[in-house]
GROMACS .gro file of C-alpha atoms in nm:
model
  417
    1MET     CA    1   0.002  -0.001   0.002
    2GLU     CA    2   0.150   0.332  -0.111
    3VAL     CA    3   0.198   0.582   0.169
    4ILE     CA    4   0.171   0.944   0.055
    5SER     CA    5   0.369   1.173   0.285
    6LYS     CA    6   0.213   1.504   0.374
    7LEU     CA    7   0.402   1.829   0.399
    8PRO     CA    8   0.480   1.928   0.760
    9LEU     CA    9   0.311   2.229   0.916
   10PRO     CA   10   0.522   2.543   0.972
   11LEU     CA   11   0.511   2.576   1.348
   12GLY     CA   12   0.751   2.828   1.492
   13SER     CA   13   0.907   2.936   1.163
   14THR     CA   14   0.862   3.272   0.994
   15ASP     CA   15   1.114   3.216   0.712
   16TYR     CA   16   0.909   3.255   0.394
   17LYS     CA   17   1.169   3.088   0.170
   18GLU     CA   18   1.183   2.777   0.389
   19ILE     CA   19   0.809   2.756   0.448
   20CYS     CA   20   0.689   2.801   0.090
   21LYS     CA   21   0.928   2.532  -0.037
   22ASN     CA   22   0.929   2.272   0.238
   23TYR     CA   23   0.606   2.317   0.441
   24TYR     CA   24   0.233   2.347   0.396
   25TYR     CA   25   0.196   2.712   0.300
   26ILE     CA   26  -0.130   2.899   0.262
   27ASP     CA   27  -0.061   3.142  -0.021
   28LYS     CA   28  -0.088   3.507   0.103
   29THR     CA   29   0.111   3.660  -0.183
   30LEU     CA   30  -0.191   3.862  -0.307
   31LEU     CA   31  -0.107   4.094  -0.018
   32ILE     CA   32   0.164   4.221  -0.254
   33LYS     CA   33  -0.087   4.296  -0.527
   34GLU     CA   34  -0.315   4.487  -0.291
   35LEU     CA   35  -0.023   4.689  -0.154
   36LEU     CA   36   0.089   4.783  -0.505
   37ASP     CA   37  -0.267   4.873  -0.599
   38GLU     CA   38  -0.315   5.089  -0.290
   39ARG     CA   39   0.008   5.286  -0.346
   40ALA     CA   40   0.005   5.405   0.016
   41ALA     CA   41   0.335   5.568   0.114
   42ILE     CA   42   0.324   5.426   0.464
   43SER     CA   43   0.100   5.136   0.568
   44LEU     CA   44   0.036   5.013   0.923
   45PHE     CA   45  -0.135   4.677   0.974
   46THR     CA   46  -0.274   4.617   1.323
   47ARG     CA   47  -0.358   4.254   1.397
   48PRO     CA   48  -0.353   4.025   1.705
   49ARG     CA   49  -0.037   3.834   1.793
   50ARG     CA   50   0.031   3.507   1.608
   51PHE     CA   51  -0.186   3.603   1.312
   52GLY     CA   52   0.089   3.582   1.047
   53LYS     CA   53   0.231   3.934   1.057
   54THR     CA   54   0.597   3.835   1.075
   55LEU     CA   55   0.571   3.571   0.800
   56ASN     CA   56   0.396   3.815   0.572
   57MET     CA   57   0.666   4.074   0.636
   58ASN     CA   58   0.930   3.813   0.557
   59MET     CA   59   0.744   3.735   0.238
   60LEU     CA   60   0.740   4.101   0.137
   61LYS     CA   61   1.115   4.125   0.205
   62THR     CA   62   1.181   3.821  -0.015
   63PHE     CA   63   0.963   3.961  -0.298
   64PHE     CA   64   1.086   4.319  -0.309
   65GLU     CA   65   1.454   4.286  -0.216
   66LYS     CA   66   1.734   4.319  -0.467
   67SER     CA   67   1.949   4.007  -0.417
   68ALA     CA   68   2.232   3.813  -0.583
   69GLU     CA   69   1.997   3.514  -0.551
   70ASP     CA   70   1.716   3.469  -0.802
   71THR     CA   71   1.431   3.497  -0.552
   72SER     CA   72   1.163   3.484  -0.820
   73VAL     CA   73   1.171   3.104  -0.775
   74TYR     CA   74   0.980   3.150  -0.446
   75PHE     CA   75   0.690   3.319  -0.627
   76LYS     CA   76   0.653   3.164  -0.971
   77ASP     CA   77   0.406   2.904  -0.842
   78LYS     CA   78   0.220   3.153  -0.624
   79LYS     CA   79  -0.087   3.365  -0.688
   80ILE     CA   80   0.104   3.690  -0.729
   81TRP     CA   81   0.283   3.553  -1.037
   82GLN     CA   82  -0.051   3.483  -1.207
   83GLN     CA   83  -0.133   3.856  -1.191
   84GLY     CA   84   0.113   3.930  -1.470
   85GLU     CA   85   0.399   4.168  -1.539
   86LYS     CA   86   0.214   4.468  -1.388
   87TYR     CA   87   0.310   4.315  -1.052
   88THR     CA   88   0.600   4.079  -1.120
   89GLN     CA   89   0.813   4.368  -1.247
   90TYR     CA   90   0.851   4.479  -0.883
   91GLN     CA   91   1.006   4.147  -0.780
   92GLY     CA   92   1.368   4.197  -0.672
   93LYS     CA   93   1.353   4.566  -0.757
   94TYR     CA   94   1.424   4.746  -0.431
   95PRO     CA   95   1.680   4.752  -0.153
   96VAL     CA   96   1.500   4.660   0.169
   97ILE     CA   97   1.544   4.758   0.532
   98PHE     CA   98   1.384   4.495   0.758
   99LEU     CA   99   1.361   4.546   1.131
  100SER     CA  100   1.170   4.320   1.365
  101PHE     CA  101   1.099   4.422   1.725
  102LYS     CA  102   0.886   4.120   1.810
  103ASP     CA  103   1.132   4.002   2.074
  104ALA     CA  104   1.213   4.350   2.212
  105ASN     CA  105   1.057   4.292   2.554
  106LYS     CA  106   1.273   4.363   2.857
  107TYR     CA  107   1.204   4.455   3.221
  108THR     CA  108   1.406   4.780   3.219
  109TRP     CA  109   1.501   5.050   2.971
  110ALA     CA  110   1.867   4.979   3.049
  111GLU     CA  111   1.815   4.622   2.921
  112LEU     CA  112   1.589   4.718   2.623
  113TYR     CA  113   1.789   5.003   2.475
  114PRO     CA  114   2.099   4.787   2.389
  115ARG     CA  115   1.860   4.533   2.230
  116LEU     CA  116   1.701   4.802   2.010
  117ILE     CA  117   2.030   4.946   1.886
  118GLU     CA  118   2.166   4.591   1.827
  119THR     CA  119   1.868   4.525   1.602
  120ILE     CA  120   1.952   4.840   1.402
  121ARG     CA  121   2.324   4.757   1.398
  122ASP     CA  122   2.251   4.405   1.271
  123GLU     CA  123   2.057   4.551   0.978
  124TYR     CA  124   2.348   4.776   0.892
  125ILE     CA  125   2.576   4.470   0.901
  126ARG     CA  126   2.334   4.279   0.679
  127HIS     CA  127   2.390   4.550   0.420
  128SER     CA  128   2.764   4.489   0.405
  129GLU     CA  129   2.763   4.607   0.041
  130LEU     CA  130   2.777   4.961   0.186
  131LYS     CA  131   3.101   4.898   0.372
  132ASN     CA  132   3.325   4.970   0.072
  133SER     CA  133   3.078   5.153  -0.149
  134ASN     CA  134   3.214   5.460  -0.325
  135LYS     CA  135   2.867   5.582  -0.401
  136ILE     CA  136   2.751   5.681  -0.055
  137SER     CA  137   2.805   6.036   0.067
  138ASP     CA  138   2.886   5.959   0.428
  139PRO     CA  139   3.069   5.627   0.468
  140ASP     CA  140   3.187   5.724   0.815
  141PHE     CA  141   2.827   5.710   0.946
  142TYR     CA  142   2.791   5.349   0.830
  143LYS     CA  143   3.120   5.257   1.004
  144LYS     CA  144   3.014   5.438   1.322
  145ILE     CA  145   2.694   5.233   1.355
  146VAL     CA  146   2.864   4.899   1.270
  147SER     CA  147   3.153   4.961   1.513
  148GLY     CA  148   2.914   5.043   1.797
  149ASN     CA  149   3.055   5.394   1.843
  150ALA     CA  150   2.731   5.579   1.762
  151ASP     CA  151   2.543   5.790   2.016
  152THR     CA  152   2.174   5.837   2.080
  153THR     CA  153   2.146   6.117   1.821
  154ASP     CA  154   2.301   5.891   1.557
  155TYR     CA  155   2.054   5.610   1.635
  156ALA     CA  156   1.765   5.850   1.616
  157MET     CA  157   1.863   5.918   1.252
  158SER     CA  158   1.989   5.568   1.177
  159ILE     CA  159   1.696   5.436   0.972
  160LEU     CA  160   1.677   5.756   0.766
  161ARG     CA  161   2.049   5.747   0.702
  162LEU     CA  162   2.051   5.380   0.608
  163SER     CA  163   1.767   5.442   0.358
  164GLN     CA  164   1.973   5.730   0.210
  165MET     CA  165   2.285   5.519   0.177
  166LEU     CA  166   2.096   5.232   0.012
  167ARG     CA  167   1.928   5.470  -0.237
  168GLU     CA  168   2.268   5.621  -0.320
  169HIS     CA  169   2.434   5.279  -0.362
  170TYR     CA  170   2.157   5.118  -0.570
  171GLY     CA  171   2.009   5.422  -0.746
  172GLU     CA  172   1.668   5.298  -0.637
  173HIS     CA  173   1.423   5.389  -0.366
  174VAL     CA  174   1.395   5.170  -0.053
  175VAL     CA  175   1.127   4.948   0.097
  176LEU     CA  176   1.121   4.985   0.478
  177LEU     CA  177   0.964   4.699   0.677
  178ILE     CA  178   0.919   4.732   1.057
  179ASP     CA  179   0.760   4.429   1.220
  180GLU     CA  180   0.581   4.450   1.561
  181TYR     CA  181   0.681   4.815   1.605
  182ASP     CA  182   0.479   4.847   1.928
  183THR     CA  183   0.622   4.553   2.120
  184PRO     CA  184   0.887   4.765   2.296
  185ILE     CA  185   0.624   5.033   2.363
  186GLN     CA  186   0.398   4.779   2.531
  187ALA     CA  187   0.694   4.654   2.739
  188GLY     CA  188   0.772   5.011   2.844
  189TYR     CA  189   0.415   5.065   2.958
  190ILE     CA  190   0.402   4.743   3.160
  191HIS     CA  191   0.747   4.777   3.319
  192GLY     CA  192   0.756   5.149   3.390
  193TYR     CA  193   0.982   5.305   3.124
  194TYR     CA  194   0.716   5.424   2.880
  195LYS     CA  195   0.849   5.779   2.851
  196GLU     CA  196   1.194   5.657   2.742
  197VAL     CA  197   1.074   5.409   2.483
  198ILE     CA  198   0.817   5.647   2.340
  199GLN     CA  199   1.081   5.917   2.292
  200PHE     CA  200   1.312   5.667   2.119
  201ALA     CA  201   1.033   5.537   1.894
  202ARG     CA  202   0.916   5.889   1.809
  203ASP     CA  203   1.269   5.993   1.709
  204ILE     CA  204   1.335   5.685   1.499
  205LEU     CA  205   1.002   5.669   1.322
  206SER     CA  206   0.951   6.043   1.261
  207SER     CA  207   1.290   6.075   1.092
  208ALA     CA  208   1.242   5.753   0.891
  209LEU     CA  209   0.882   5.805   0.778
  210LYS     CA  210   0.816   6.176   0.754
  211ASP     CA  211   0.892   6.318   0.409
  212ASN     CA  212   1.165   6.062   0.354
  213TYR     CA  213   1.242   6.096  -0.018
  214ASN     CA  214   1.447   5.773  -0.009
  215LEU     CA  215   1.142   5.545   0.050
  216ALA     CA  216   0.937   5.369  -0.214
  217TYR     CA  217   0.712   5.214   0.056
  218GLY     CA  218   0.708   5.190   0.435
  219ILE     CA  219   0.518   4.899   0.592
  220LEU     CA  220   0.470   4.848   0.963
  221THR     CA  221   0.288   4.586   1.172
  222GLY     CA  222   0.171   4.588   1.535
  223ILE     CA  223  -0.122   4.516   1.762
  224LEU     CA  224  -0.229   4.877   1.829
  225ARG     CA  225  -0.202   5.201   1.638
  226VAL     CA  226  -0.038   5.418   1.901
  227ALA     CA  227  -0.201   5.760   1.875
  228LYS     CA  228  -0.048   6.026   1.653
  229GLU     CA  229   0.018   6.250   1.951
  230SER     CA  230   0.235   5.978   2.101
  231ILE     CA  231   0.430   5.826   1.816
  232PHE     CA  232   0.338   5.946   1.471
  233SER     CA  233   0.356   6.310   1.561
  234GLY     CA  234   0.351   6.520   1.247
  235LEU     CA  235   0.304   6.221   1.019
  236ASN     CA  236   0.002   6.254   0.791
  237ASN     CA  237   0.104   5.986   0.541
  238VAL     CA  238   0.035   5.676   0.749
  239ARG     CA  239  -0.254   5.462   0.622
  240VAL     CA  240  -0.380   5.236   0.903
  241TYR     CA  241  -0.556   4.905   0.827
  242SER     CA  242  -0.712   4.758   1.146
  243VAL     CA  243  -0.932   4.453   1.206
  244LEU     CA  244  -1.232   4.673   1.128
  245ASP     CA  245  -1.121   4.756   0.773
  246ARG     CA  246  -1.243   4.588   0.456
  247LYS     CA  247  -0.912   4.621   0.274
  248PHE     CA  248  -0.650   4.353   0.335
  249SER     CA  249  -0.906   4.156   0.537
  250THR     CA  250  -0.808   3.816   0.396
  251HIS     CA  251  -0.426   3.837   0.426
  252PHE     CA  252  -0.374   3.784   0.798
  253GLY     CA  253  -0.518   3.472   0.959
  254PHE     CA  254  -0.690   3.190   0.770
  255THR     CA  255  -1.016   3.217   0.582
  256ALA     CA  256  -1.285   2.950   0.604
  257ALA     CA  257  -1.199   2.822   0.255
  258GLU     CA  258  -0.828   2.795   0.344
  259VAL     CA  259  -0.904   2.595   0.663
  260ALA     CA  260  -1.139   2.365   0.471
  261GLU     CA  261  -0.867   2.295   0.213
  262MET     CA  262  -0.616   2.228   0.491
  263ALA     CA  263  -0.855   1.980   0.654
  264ARG     CA  264  -0.902   1.797   0.326
  265TYR     CA  265  -0.526   1.782   0.269
  266TYR     CA  266  -0.464   1.632   0.612
  267GLU     CA  267  -0.766   1.398   0.570
  268ALA     CA  268  -0.950   1.554   0.865
  269ALA     CA  269  -1.253   1.708   0.685
  270GLU     CA  270  -1.481   1.550   0.949
  271LYS     CA  271  -1.314   1.773   1.207
  272LEU     CA  272  -1.423   2.101   1.049
  273ASP     CA  273  -1.710   2.158   1.291
  274GLU     CA  274  -1.474   2.121   1.585
  275VAL     CA  275  -1.213   2.349   1.432
  276ARG     CA  276  -1.484   2.608   1.363
  277ASP     CA  277  -1.618   2.588   1.719
  278TRP     CA  278  -1.274   2.631   1.878
  279TYR     CA  279  -1.082   2.864   1.645
  280ASP     CA  280  -1.320   3.047   1.404
  281GLY     CA  281  -1.525   3.351   1.480
  282TYR     CA  282  -1.290   3.640   1.414
  283LYS     CA  283  -1.407   3.916   1.179
  284PHE     CA  284  -1.152   4.124   0.989
  285GLY     CA  285  -1.364   4.371   0.795
  286PRO     CA  286  -1.633   4.153   0.635
  287THR     CA  287  -1.416   3.837   0.631
  288GLU     CA  288  -1.460   3.535   0.861
  289ILE     CA  289  -1.114   3.452   0.997
  290TYR     CA  290  -0.969   3.157   1.193
  291ASN     CA  291  -0.682   3.189   1.439
  292PRO     CA  292  -0.388   3.058   1.225
  293TRP     CA  293  -0.160   2.961   1.517
  294SER     CA  294  -0.428   2.751   1.684
  295VAL     CA  295  -0.538   2.590   1.359
  296LEU     CA  296  -0.181   2.487   1.273
  297ASN     CA  297  -0.132   2.342   1.621
  298TYR     CA  298  -0.464   2.159   1.608
  299PHE     CA  299  -0.384   1.974   1.288
  300SER     CA  300  -0.023   1.916   1.402
  301ASN     CA  301  -0.139   1.769   1.729
  302ASP     CA  302  -0.363   1.495   1.588
  303CYS     CA  303  -0.668   1.724   1.593
  304GLN     CA  304  -0.666   1.764   1.972
  305PRO     CA  305  -0.849   2.088   2.065
  306GLN     CA  306  -0.663   2.299   2.319
  307PRO     CA  307  -0.630   2.673   2.387
  308TYR     CA  308  -0.304   2.689   2.191
  309TRP     CA  309  -0.313   3.068   2.146
  310LEU     CA  310  -0.318   3.119   2.523
  311GLN     CA  311   0.010   2.934   2.555
  312THR     CA  312   0.210   3.162   2.321
  313SER     CA  313   0.269   3.464   2.545
  314SER     CA  314   0.162   3.634   2.862
  315ASN     CA  315  -0.145   3.853   2.898
  316SER     CA  316   0.044   4.118   3.092
  317ILE     CA  317  -0.095   4.410   2.901
  318ILE     CA  318  -0.450   4.285   2.963
  319TYR     CA  319  -0.381   4.239   3.334
  320GLU     CA  320  -0.222   4.584   3.364
  321MET     CA  321  -0.531   4.739   3.214
  322LEU     CA  322  -0.786   4.532   3.406
  323ASP     CA  323  -0.631   4.613   3.746
  324ASN     CA  324  -0.786   4.956   3.726
  325ILE     CA  325  -1.133   4.891   3.581
  326GLN     CA  326  -1.456   4.968   3.760
  327GLU     CA  327  -1.708   4.711   3.869
  328ASP     CA  328  -1.961   4.808   3.598
  329THR     CA  329  -1.694   4.720   3.338
  330TYR     CA  330  -1.640   4.391   3.516
  331GLU     CA  331  -2.013   4.318   3.490
  332SER     CA  332  -2.010   4.400   3.116
  333LEU     CA  333  -1.732   4.149   3.067
  334ARG     CA  334  -1.925   3.890   3.271
  335GLN     CA  335  -2.221   3.947   3.039
  336VAL     CA  336  -2.006   3.883   2.732
  337ILE     CA  337  -1.858   3.565   2.885
  338ASP     CA  338  -2.203   3.431   2.962
  339GLY     CA  339  -2.277   3.436   2.590
  340GLY     CA  340  -2.409   3.790   2.558
  341LYS     CA  341  -2.296   4.095   2.365
  342VAL     CA  342  -2.191   4.440   2.463
  343THR     CA  343  -2.213   4.758   2.252
  344SER     CA  344  -1.926   5.000   2.283
  345LEU     CA  345  -1.751   5.278   2.095
  346VAL     CA  346  -1.419   5.152   1.958
  347TYR     CA  347  -1.108   5.360   1.906
  348THR     CA  348  -0.815   5.244   1.698
  349ASN     CA  349  -0.582   5.524   1.810
  350VAL     CA  350  -0.561   5.494   2.189
  351ILE     CA  351  -0.233   5.523   2.376
  352TYR     CA  352  -0.122   5.275   2.642
  353PRO     CA  353  -0.142   5.506   2.947
  354GLU     CA  354  -0.507   5.574   2.867
  355LEU     CA  355  -0.613   5.211   2.815
  356GLY     CA  356  -0.774   5.174   3.159
  357ASP     CA  357  -0.924   5.523   3.178
  358ARG     CA  358  -1.249   5.453   2.993
  359VAL     CA  359  -1.451   5.142   2.928
  360GLU     CA  360  -1.438   5.220   2.552
  361ASN     CA  361  -1.060   5.198   2.560
  362ILE     CA  362  -1.070   4.862   2.738
  363PHE     CA  363  -1.309   4.714   2.479
  364SER     CA  364  -1.100   4.870   2.198
  365LEU     CA  365  -0.787   4.689   2.319
  366LEU     CA  366  -0.969   4.362   2.365
  367LEU     CA  367  -1.099   4.387   2.006
  368MET     CA  368  -0.766   4.482   1.849
  369ALA     CA  369  -0.574   4.223   2.048
  370GLY     CA  370  -0.807   3.941   1.941
  371TYR     CA  371  -0.998   3.883   2.266
  372LEU     CA  372  -1.331   4.003   2.122
  373LYS     CA  373  -1.484   4.025   1.778
  374ALA     CA  374  -1.717   4.285   1.622
  375VAL     CA  375  -2.038   4.119   1.502
  376LYS     CA  376  -2.190   4.454   1.396
  377THR     CA  377  -2.021   4.785   1.321
  378THR     CA  378  -2.194   5.118   1.271
  379LEU     CA  379  -2.094   5.486   1.251
  380THR     CA  380  -2.245   5.727   1.503
  381PRO     CA  381  -2.379   6.067   1.390
  382PHE     CA  382  -2.045   6.210   1.517
  383GLY     CA  383  -1.837   5.977   1.296
  384ASP     CA  384  -1.723   5.743   1.578
  385THR     CA  385  -1.721   5.367   1.535
  386GLU     CA  386  -1.964   5.169   1.750
  387CYS     CA  387  -1.940   4.790   1.766
  388GLU     CA  388  -2.143   4.511   1.901
  389LEU     CA  389  -1.886   4.283   2.061
  390CYS     CA  390  -1.878   3.922   2.172
  391ILE     CA  391  -1.627   3.641   2.239
  392PRO     CA  392  -1.515   3.483   1.907
  393ASN     CA  393  -1.497   3.115   1.992
  394ARG     CA  394  -1.455   2.838   2.247
  395GLU     CA  395  -1.079   2.889   2.282
  396LEU     CA  396  -1.129   3.249   2.387
  397LYS     CA  397  -1.403   3.151   2.635
  398ASN     CA  398  -1.143   2.929   2.788
  399VAL     CA  399  -0.900   3.221   2.806
  400TYR     CA  400  -1.162   3.440   2.976
  401TYR     CA  401  -1.255   3.181   3.237
  402ARG     CA  402  -0.903   3.067   3.314
  403GLU     CA  403  -0.722   3.398   3.295
  404ILE     CA  404  -0.916   3.723   3.270
  405ILE     CA  405  -1.212   3.664   3.498
  406ALA     CA  406  -0.995   3.497   3.761
  407HIS     CA  407  -0.761   3.799   3.751
  408LEU     CA  408  -1.046   4.049   3.758
  409SER     CA  409  -1.216   3.878   4.051
  410GLN     CA  410  -0.898   3.886   4.258
  411SER     CA  411  -0.833   4.248   4.161
  412ILE     CA  412  -1.178   4.356   4.275
  413LYS     CA  413  -1.148   4.158   4.600
  414ASN     CA  414  -0.815   4.334   4.672
  415ARG     CA  415  -0.974   4.674   4.621
  416GLN     CA  416  -1.265   4.590   4.852
  417LYS     CA  417  -1.037   4.496   5.144
   0.00000   0.00000   0.00000
């Protein structure tokens, strides 16, 4: 009897080249088409953790970056290649700056700052073609960053200066990719060094993104859009695509059709109802979305349903926010957990220090971070977004019972003592 081996599932890897060649890969390359069609100078995608942001950013890097390797081989059997030369002409066209801050989470600013500048320094080192380039106007700046002799002012300008050097060297504008830009900001809020990290992020991003002639495109990902007053001060060219937006709604997370195809491939079509009950229920714009991390773990673990998403990282930001909520907000959350819905205004541009100030901010974070879904969205007469919110699925009910309600109950008891 012939045994047909199945491709393994890509758990824990975000390397697009490796995954698309050696693992089961759900093709998200039409993200490239939509980005090129939009022509936004700076795009920010806000999605929950573990919803494919880093893999998509790695895919964009592989597609756009000039390279000695013929990287078109990673796309010729993908959907983007079927769209024709209008889009394939951009493959391998640009120098790329790729920075990921997804692991930039430390207890103190003294620990985090070296990690941030090391990330920047590593990207300079990755572009070693600049080391002996006779085309760049300030080779000493490159050497200063690589040698570790730069100061805070140098690092504040480092992304802008790297984009300038790459444009000079290649004679082509640059694609800037910043993955999980708000992870260090969240860490600063939780651990008490918010002012320092906000100042650093503001300096870096403002210089890199505002009127930077060297850029072709800038693309950022994160969980929250930190308000303009806090980070993107003076930037009016950032297009934000949140979980509420119709555009790009299918490119992060798995659609129902993609999960059904995966179930058929792994000969588990009879498990679709269970997968839907546990991991479906998210709404990005009008699109029904499954939690990709949990779906991959489910099929990889012989279709055993567990709260896999809960196990991927701490809920510190949620706890920090919930410690200060009022009892009426607690009761609203209890109502949602008991199978009900709650209607709330939702803001996509809150800042971390204000998260616990108003019930609307709390529900906004829970929605953006993937703990709630919007079943109905309307605009108020004043132009605000109002959502009817509920828990997406069985996995998240488990999270609420085991984590959030237990923490809330203890917090309220402590305040009543």
